[in-house]
Short mmCIF file of C-alpha atoms in Angstrom, two decimals:
data_model
loop_
_atom_site.label_atom_id
_atom_site.label_comp_id
_atom_site.label_asym_id
_atom_site.label_seq_id
_atom_site.Cartn_x
_atom_site.Cartn_y
_atom_site.Cartn_z
CA MET E 3 35.78 -6.71 -1.75
CA ASN E 4 38.83 -7.96 -3.58
CA MET E 5 41.02 -7.22 -0.54
CA ILE E 6 41.15 -10.89 0.43
CA LEU E 7 44.15 -10.30 2.67
CA THR E 8 42.12 -8.12 5.01
CA LEU E 9 39.51 -10.83 5.41
CA ASN E 10 36.69 -8.28 5.34
CA ILE E 11 33.14 -9.55 5.08
CA SER E 12 33.17 -8.00 1.62
CA SER E 13 35.66 -10.69 0.56
CA PHE E 14 32.74 -13.14 0.55
CA GLU E 15 31.17 -11.48 -2.50
CA SER E 16 31.86 -14.62 -4.54
CA VAL E 17 29.85 -16.68 -2.04
CA VAL E 18 26.70 -14.81 -2.95
CA THR E 19 27.23 -15.44 -6.68
CA ARG E 20 27.60 -19.23 -6.22
CA LYS E 21 24.31 -20.12 -4.59
CA GLN E 22 24.23 -23.46 -6.36
CA SER E 23 26.66 -24.70 -3.72
CA ASN E 24 24.90 -25.81 -0.53
CA GLU E 25 28.04 -25.15 1.48
CA MET E 26 28.20 -21.56 0.38
CA ILE E 27 24.50 -21.02 0.98
CA ILE E 28 25.12 -22.23 4.53
CA ALA E 29 28.03 -19.79 4.80
CA VAL E 30 25.80 -16.89 3.76
CA ILE E 31 23.03 -17.92 6.17
CA VAL E 32 25.45 -18.37 9.07
CA THR E 33 27.11 -15.05 8.29
CA SER E 34 23.73 -13.32 8.11
CA ILE E 35 22.34 -14.70 11.38
CA CYS E 36 25.53 -14.62 13.44
CA GLY E 37 26.48 -11.22 12.06
CA GLY E 38 23.17 -9.69 13.08
CA ILE E 39 23.43 -11.08 16.62
CA ILE E 40 27.08 -10.08 17.04
CA TYR E 41 26.72 -6.54 15.72
CA ILE E 42 23.49 -5.64 17.52
CA GLY E 43 24.73 -7.17 20.77
CA GLY E 44 28.16 -5.62 20.24
CA PHE E 45 26.92 -2.06 19.83
CA PHE E 46 24.60 -2.42 22.82
CA GLY E 47 27.40 -3.87 24.96
CA ASN E 48 29.89 -1.17 23.94
CA ILE E 49 27.41 1.56 24.90
CA LEU E 50 26.98 -0.04 28.31
CA SER E 51 30.76 -0.40 28.73
CA PHE E 52 31.17 3.26 27.81
CA SER E 53 28.72 4.21 30.58
CA ILE E 54 31.05 2.54 33.12
CA PHE E 55 34.48 3.60 31.88
CA VAL E 56 33.42 7.22 31.35
CA GLN E 57 32.77 7.62 35.08
CA LYS E 58 35.29 9.90 36.76
CA ASN E 59 36.52 7.49 39.45
CA VAL E 60 37.15 4.84 36.76
CA ARG E 61 38.78 6.96 34.05
CA ASN E 62 40.98 8.66 36.66
CA LEU E 63 42.90 5.38 36.71
CA SER E 64 45.20 5.00 33.72
CA THR E 65 43.81 1.52 32.99
CA GLY E 66 40.23 2.80 33.13
CA LEU E 67 41.05 5.55 30.63
CA LEU E 68 42.71 2.99 28.35
CA PHE E 69 39.62 0.78 28.49
CA LEU E 70 37.50 3.81 27.58
CA ILE E 71 39.67 4.41 24.50
CA LEU E 72 39.57 0.69 23.69
CA THR E 73 35.76 0.71 23.82
CA ILE E 74 35.61 3.68 21.43
CA LEU E 75 38.00 2.00 18.96
CA ASN E 76 36.10 -1.30 19.13
CA THR E 77 32.87 0.56 18.37
CA ILE E 78 34.44 2.28 15.35
CA HIS E 79 35.75 -1.04 14.03
CA LEU E 80 32.40 -2.72 14.65
CA TYR E 81 30.76 0.04 12.59
CA THR E 82 33.04 -0.71 9.62
CA LEU E 83 32.17 -4.40 9.89
CA VAL E 84 28.47 -3.54 9.89
CA ILE E 85 28.96 -1.59 6.66
CA ASP E 86 30.49 -4.68 5.03
CA TYR E 87 27.79 -6.89 6.53
CA PHE E 88 24.95 -4.88 5.00
CA HIS E 89 26.76 -4.73 1.66
CA LEU E 90 27.18 -8.50 1.56
CA VAL E 91 23.90 -9.75 2.98
CA TYR E 92 21.43 -7.05 1.93
CA ASP E 93 23.31 -5.39 -0.95
CA ILE E 94 23.06 -2.01 0.83
CA LYS E 95 25.91 0.45 0.30
CA PHE E 96 26.54 3.10 2.93
CA TYR E 97 28.94 5.02 0.69
CA LYS E 98 28.34 5.97 -2.92
CA LEU E 99 31.78 7.50 -3.53
CA VAL E 100 34.57 5.11 -4.52
CA PHE E 101 36.99 7.02 -2.29
CA LEU E 102 34.89 6.31 0.80
CA HIS E 103 33.80 2.80 -0.13
CA CYS E 104 37.04 1.28 -1.44
CA ARG E 105 39.74 3.38 0.23
CA PHE E 106 38.71 5.26 3.36
CA GLU E 107 36.65 2.37 4.76
CA LEU E 108 39.52 -0.11 4.34
CA TRP E 109 41.91 2.40 5.90
CA ILE E 110 39.79 3.18 8.98
CA GLN E 111 38.92 -0.50 9.41
CA ASN E 112 42.55 -1.57 9.57
CA VAL E 113 43.67 1.44 11.63
CA SER E 114 40.94 0.88 14.23
CA ARG E 115 41.71 -2.86 14.45
CA THR E 116 45.44 -2.27 14.87
CA MET E 117 44.99 0.56 17.37
CA SER E 118 42.60 -1.63 19.35
CA SER E 119 45.25 -4.37 19.49
CA TYR E 120 47.96 -2.01 20.72
CA ILE E 121 45.72 -0.24 23.23
CA ALA E 122 45.07 -3.73 24.66
CA VAL E 123 48.85 -4.21 24.77
CA THR E 124 49.24 -0.84 26.51
CA ILE E 125 46.69 -1.93 29.12
CA CYS E 126 48.84 -4.97 29.93
CA ILE E 127 51.98 -2.82 30.11
CA ASP E 128 50.19 -0.33 32.35
CA ARG E 129 49.10 -3.09 34.73
CA MET E 130 52.64 -4.47 34.76
CA ILE E 131 54.05 -1.03 35.64
CA ARG E 132 51.46 -0.60 38.40
CA SER E 133 52.46 -3.96 39.88
CA GLU E 134 56.02 -2.69 40.30
CA PRO E 135 57.47 0.20 42.35
CA ARG E 136 57.53 2.52 39.34
CA PRO E 137 55.53 5.61 38.32
CA SER E 138 52.43 4.50 36.40
CA LEU E 139 51.21 6.01 33.14
CA SER E 140 49.52 9.38 33.50
CA LYS E 141 46.56 10.69 31.48
CA GLN E 142 48.93 12.86 29.46
CA HIS E 143 51.04 9.81 28.59
CA ILE E 144 47.96 7.92 27.43
CA TYR E 145 46.66 10.79 25.28
CA LYS E 146 50.08 11.24 23.67
CA LEU E 147 50.45 7.50 23.11
CA THR E 148 47.01 7.29 21.48
CA ILE E 149 47.90 10.14 19.11
CA ILE E 150 51.21 8.44 18.27
CA TYR E 151 49.39 5.18 17.54
CA PHE E 152 46.93 6.97 15.26
CA ILE E 153 49.65 8.77 13.30
CA LEU E 154 51.87 5.69 13.05
CA PHE E 155 49.20 3.22 11.97
CA GLY E 156 47.43 5.83 9.86
CA LEU E 157 50.60 6.26 7.81
CA MET E 158 51.29 2.53 7.79
CA PHE E 159 47.92 1.76 6.17
CA SER E 160 47.92 4.81 3.91
CA PHE E 161 48.51 2.59 0.86
CA TYR E 162 44.77 1.81 0.92
CA PHE E 163 44.24 5.30 -0.51
CA CYS E 164 45.99 4.16 -3.71
CA PRO E 165 43.89 5.07 -6.81
CA LEU E 166 44.30 1.46 -7.99
CA ASN E 167 41.59 0.53 -5.49
CA LYS E 168 38.55 0.74 -7.75
CA GLU E 169 34.91 -0.33 -7.85
CA ASN E 170 33.44 -2.68 -10.46
CA GLN E 171 29.95 -2.62 -11.96
CA TYR E 172 28.61 -4.75 -9.10
CA GLY E 173 29.75 -2.27 -6.46
CA ASN E 174 32.64 -4.43 -5.23
CA CYS E 175 36.15 -3.12 -4.71
CA TYR E 176 39.06 -4.60 -6.62
CA ALA E 177 42.62 -3.99 -7.76
CA ASP E 178 44.13 -5.04 -11.08
CA LEU E 179 45.47 -8.59 -10.63
CA LYS E 180 48.46 -7.81 -12.84
CA SER E 181 49.51 -4.71 -10.95
CA SER E 182 52.43 -4.58 -8.53
CA TYR E 183 50.02 -3.06 -6.01
CA HIS E 184 47.93 -6.25 -5.97
CA LEU E 185 51.11 -8.30 -5.58
CA PHE E 186 52.12 -6.20 -2.59
CA ILE E 187 48.66 -6.47 -1.01
CA SER E 188 48.18 -10.21 -1.50
CA GLU E 189 51.71 -11.61 -1.16
CA ILE E 190 53.97 -9.21 0.72
CA TRP E 191 51.74 -7.28 3.11
CA THR E 192 49.77 -10.25 4.50
CA PRO E 193 52.57 -11.79 6.61
CA ILE E 194 53.78 -8.33 7.69
CA ARG E 195 50.28 -7.44 8.83
CA ILE E 196 49.89 -10.71 10.74
CA VAL E 197 53.15 -10.09 12.60
CA ILE E 198 52.32 -6.45 13.42
CA VAL E 199 48.63 -6.86 14.29
CA GLY E 200 48.64 -10.42 15.65
CA VAL E 201 51.97 -11.91 16.70
CA ILE E 202 53.61 -8.91 18.38
CA PRO E 203 50.56 -7.94 20.51
CA ILE E 204 50.00 -11.54 21.65
CA VAL E 205 53.66 -12.04 22.59
CA ILE E 206 53.76 -8.78 24.57
CA MET E 207 50.48 -9.63 26.32
CA ILE E 208 51.79 -13.04 27.38
CA ILE E 209 55.09 -11.63 28.66
CA THR E 210 53.48 -8.76 30.59
CA ASN E 211 50.87 -11.03 32.18
CA ILE E 212 53.55 -13.47 33.33
CA ARG E 213 55.39 -10.54 34.87
CA ILE E 214 52.21 -9.22 36.51
CA PHE E 215 51.45 -12.55 38.18
CA TYR E 216 55.07 -12.85 39.30
CA ASN E 217 54.95 -9.37 40.88
CA MET E 218 51.61 -10.13 42.54
CA ARG E 219 52.95 -13.31 44.14
CA LYS E 220 56.08 -11.49 45.21
CA SER E 221 54.04 -8.67 46.74
CA LYS E 222 51.81 -11.09 48.67
CA ARG E 223 54.80 -12.90 50.12
CA ARG E 224 56.39 -9.59 51.14
CA VAL E 225 53.22 -8.38 52.87
CA HIS E 226 52.74 -11.71 54.62
CA HIS E 227 56.34 -11.76 55.80
CA SER E 228 56.28 -8.22 57.18
CA ASN E 229 52.79 -8.77 58.69
CA GLN E 230 51.88 -5.13 58.14
CA ILE E 231 48.38 -3.73 57.79
CA ILE E 232 47.91 -0.58 55.76
CA HIS E 233 44.95 1.62 56.64
CA SER E 234 44.13 3.58 53.51
CA GLY E 235 40.66 4.88 54.37
CA LYS E 236 37.45 4.68 52.38
CA SER E 237 38.77 6.40 49.24
CA GLY E 238 41.89 4.24 49.21
CA THR E 239 39.82 1.07 49.62
CA LEU E 240 37.57 2.09 46.69
CA SER E 241 40.61 2.84 44.55
CA THR E 242 42.09 -0.56 45.42
CA LYS E 243 38.83 -2.32 44.49
CA ILE E 244 38.65 -0.50 41.16
CA ASP E 245 42.31 -1.35 40.60
CA SER E 246 41.54 -5.03 41.22
CA MET E 247 38.56 -4.80 38.87
CA MET E 248 40.88 -3.51 36.14
CA VAL E 249 43.19 -6.53 36.59
CA VAL E 250 40.27 -8.96 36.20
CA ILE E 251 38.92 -7.10 33.17
CA MET E 252 42.40 -6.99 31.61
CA ILE E 253 42.80 -10.76 31.96
CA SER E 254 39.37 -11.32 30.38
CA ASN E 255 40.29 -8.99 27.51
CA VAL E 256 43.61 -10.75 26.88
CA LEU E 257 42.03 -14.22 26.84
CA THR E 258 39.30 -13.02 24.47
CA PHE E 259 41.86 -11.40 22.18
CA PHE E 260 43.86 -14.63 22.03
CA VAL E 261 40.87 -16.91 21.38
CA THR E 262 39.24 -14.69 18.73
CA GLN E 263 42.22 -13.22 16.87
CA VAL E 264 44.64 -16.15 16.57
CA PRO E 265 42.33 -18.22 14.29
CA PHE E 266 41.67 -15.07 12.24
CA HIS E 267 45.37 -14.57 11.47
CA ILE E 268 46.04 -18.28 10.91
CA VAL E 269 43.31 -18.46 8.27
CA ALA E 270 44.61 -15.23 6.70
CA LEU E 271 48.06 -16.79 6.36
CA VAL E 272 46.70 -20.07 4.98
CA ASN E 273 44.51 -18.18 2.53
CA ALA E 274 47.47 -16.18 1.25
CA TYR E 275 50.02 -18.98 0.91
CA GLY E 276 48.53 -22.38 1.63
CA THR E 277 45.54 -22.76 -0.68
CA HIS E 278 47.60 -24.48 -3.37
CA TYR E 279 48.31 -27.31 -0.91
CA PHE E 280 44.60 -28.10 -0.57
CA PRO E 281 42.23 -29.70 -3.07
CA THR E 282 40.21 -27.42 -5.31
CA TYR E 283 37.01 -28.37 -3.48
CA PHE E 284 38.36 -27.13 -0.16
CA SER E 285 39.88 -24.01 -1.66
CA ARG E 286 36.75 -22.82 -3.38
CA ARG E 287 33.98 -24.02 -1.12
CA MET E 288 35.03 -25.08 2.35
CA ASN E 289 37.53 -22.24 2.55
CA TYR E 290 34.72 -19.69 2.13
CA ILE E 291 32.77 -21.29 4.97
CA LEU E 292 35.85 -21.46 7.19
CA ARG E 293 36.69 -17.82 6.56
CA ALA E 294 33.09 -16.77 7.22
CA LEU E 295 33.04 -18.54 10.59
CA VAL E 296 36.49 -17.27 11.56
CA LEU E 297 35.52 -13.71 10.64
CA MET E 298 32.46 -13.96 12.89
CA LEU E 299 34.69 -15.27 15.70
CA SER E 300 37.12 -12.39 15.16
CA SER E 301 34.27 -9.87 15.22
CA LEU E 302 33.25 -11.09 18.69
CA TYR E 303 36.26 -9.37 20.27
CA PHE E 304 35.01 -5.94 19.26
CA GLY E 305 31.57 -6.32 20.85
CA ILE E 306 31.73 -8.91 23.60
CA GLY E 307 33.76 -6.88 26.11
CA PHE E 308 30.89 -5.70 28.29
CA TYR E 309 29.46 -9.20 28.71
CA LEU E 310 32.85 -10.65 29.71
CA TYR E 311 33.48 -7.82 32.16
CA TRP E 312 30.03 -8.42 33.65
CA ILE E 313 30.73 -12.14 34.14
CA SER E 314 34.30 -11.83 35.42
CA SER E 315 34.12 -8.82 37.76
CA PRO E 316 31.62 -8.47 40.66
CA LEU E 317 32.62 -4.82 41.13
CA PHE E 318 31.92 -4.11 37.45
CA ARG E 319 28.44 -5.59 37.90
CA LYS E 320 27.91 -3.49 41.01
CA LYS E 321 29.03 -0.27 39.29
CA PHE E 322 26.82 -0.99 36.29
CA THR E 323 23.81 -1.69 38.53
CA ASN E 324 24.43 1.54 40.44
CA THR E 325 24.72 3.44 37.15
CA ILE E 326 21.36 2.09 35.96
CA LYS E 327 19.77 3.03 39.30
CA ILE E 328 21.15 6.57 39.07
CA ILE E 329 19.85 6.95 35.50
CA ILE E 330 16.39 5.69 36.52
CA ARG E 331 16.36 7.94 39.59
CA LYS E 332 17.34 11.01 37.56
CA THR E 333 14.81 10.18 34.85
CA PHE E 334 12.08 9.82 37.47
CA SER E 335 13.12 13.10 39.11
CA ILE E 336 13.03 14.94 35.77
CA ASN E 337 9.60 13.51 34.93
CA THR E 338 8.31 14.46 38.38
CA TRP E 339 9.68 17.99 37.95
CA ILE E 340 8.00 18.31 34.53
CA VAL E 341 4.66 17.09 35.91
CA ARG E 342 4.84 19.54 38.80
CA LYS E 343 5.73 22.41 36.47
CA ASN E 344 2.80 21.54 34.21
CA GLN E 345 0.48 21.39 37.21
CA MET E 346 1.71 24.77 38.49
CA PHE E 347 1.35 26.23 35.00
CA GLY E 348 -2.20 24.88 34.80
CA ILE E 349 -3.12 26.33 38.21
CA ASN E 350 -1.68 29.74 37.35
CA ARG E 351 -3.45 29.77 34.02
CA HIS E 352 -6.73 28.84 35.70
CA ASN E 353 -6.31 31.67 38.21
CA ASP E 354 -5.57 34.13 35.40
CA VAL E 355 -8.77 33.13 33.65
CA LYS E 356 -10.73 33.76 36.84
#
């Protein structure tokens, strides 16, 4: 796609047309192999994460509900990346209409990415509130906030529906280079987008996590000083364990966001304003490879969640294992019931024949 500022996989269309360059052939191969692994593993991991966060005792916590919404948004965004991936590598178009291919897809891709970033921010804020003697976010607050995010970011990215987004004879999206719309997209919107989608979420995450750790240390000192033991019962203990699991998962999510998204936005900024400082060789060849690798790194965030949660949280592993056992047990029970019904039906039919 011509929307270079969005750093979609479609923006590597020129890589495919320059196969005489070994560097660009490598970029296509790396994108093809890594993309397949990331997207297949990402969808599988998101489904498994959904099976945990959808459980009642997890989603009853505000953080658990937020992680459920985050998983859904990450899956939607991963789907849009898969569409671009198949278009680039295999020349397969999911959408035939220009409206869907060059406008709606760009809109939903950017809305889902931005909403995912700010849901992650909301998770940090929720944990910070829960670490202080204040009322935590309720389910109603979270639902309302999610709707507000959707309306706000949906309107913010509505310019992608501009009719100037067209499709050329090769099936790639473009905008007239001489139009003011292209100037806005490539020169003005890029830094604004980086600040809104990258800088602001990262700054808020860092501040809230510092505050969370400060409150946790303060709380431990207060409990140690008072030497009080609180008996909360079995349900309270389970809730506390799930609460602790959410803190660990949140930290893993923040670190992953920082590692995968910062390079993405740095390369986007360099691509928009810094290419004229580099030699032509780097701009046209090495820059494609760099952007391909950074895009793959950025895509990791939207599909690696389950695997990080599994590694970082023993309780998450335990809940997932229990979930698998329950599914197997129910499947076995259903199969046993079907076999017994068939046997009873066979016996009754045999008796009727007699």
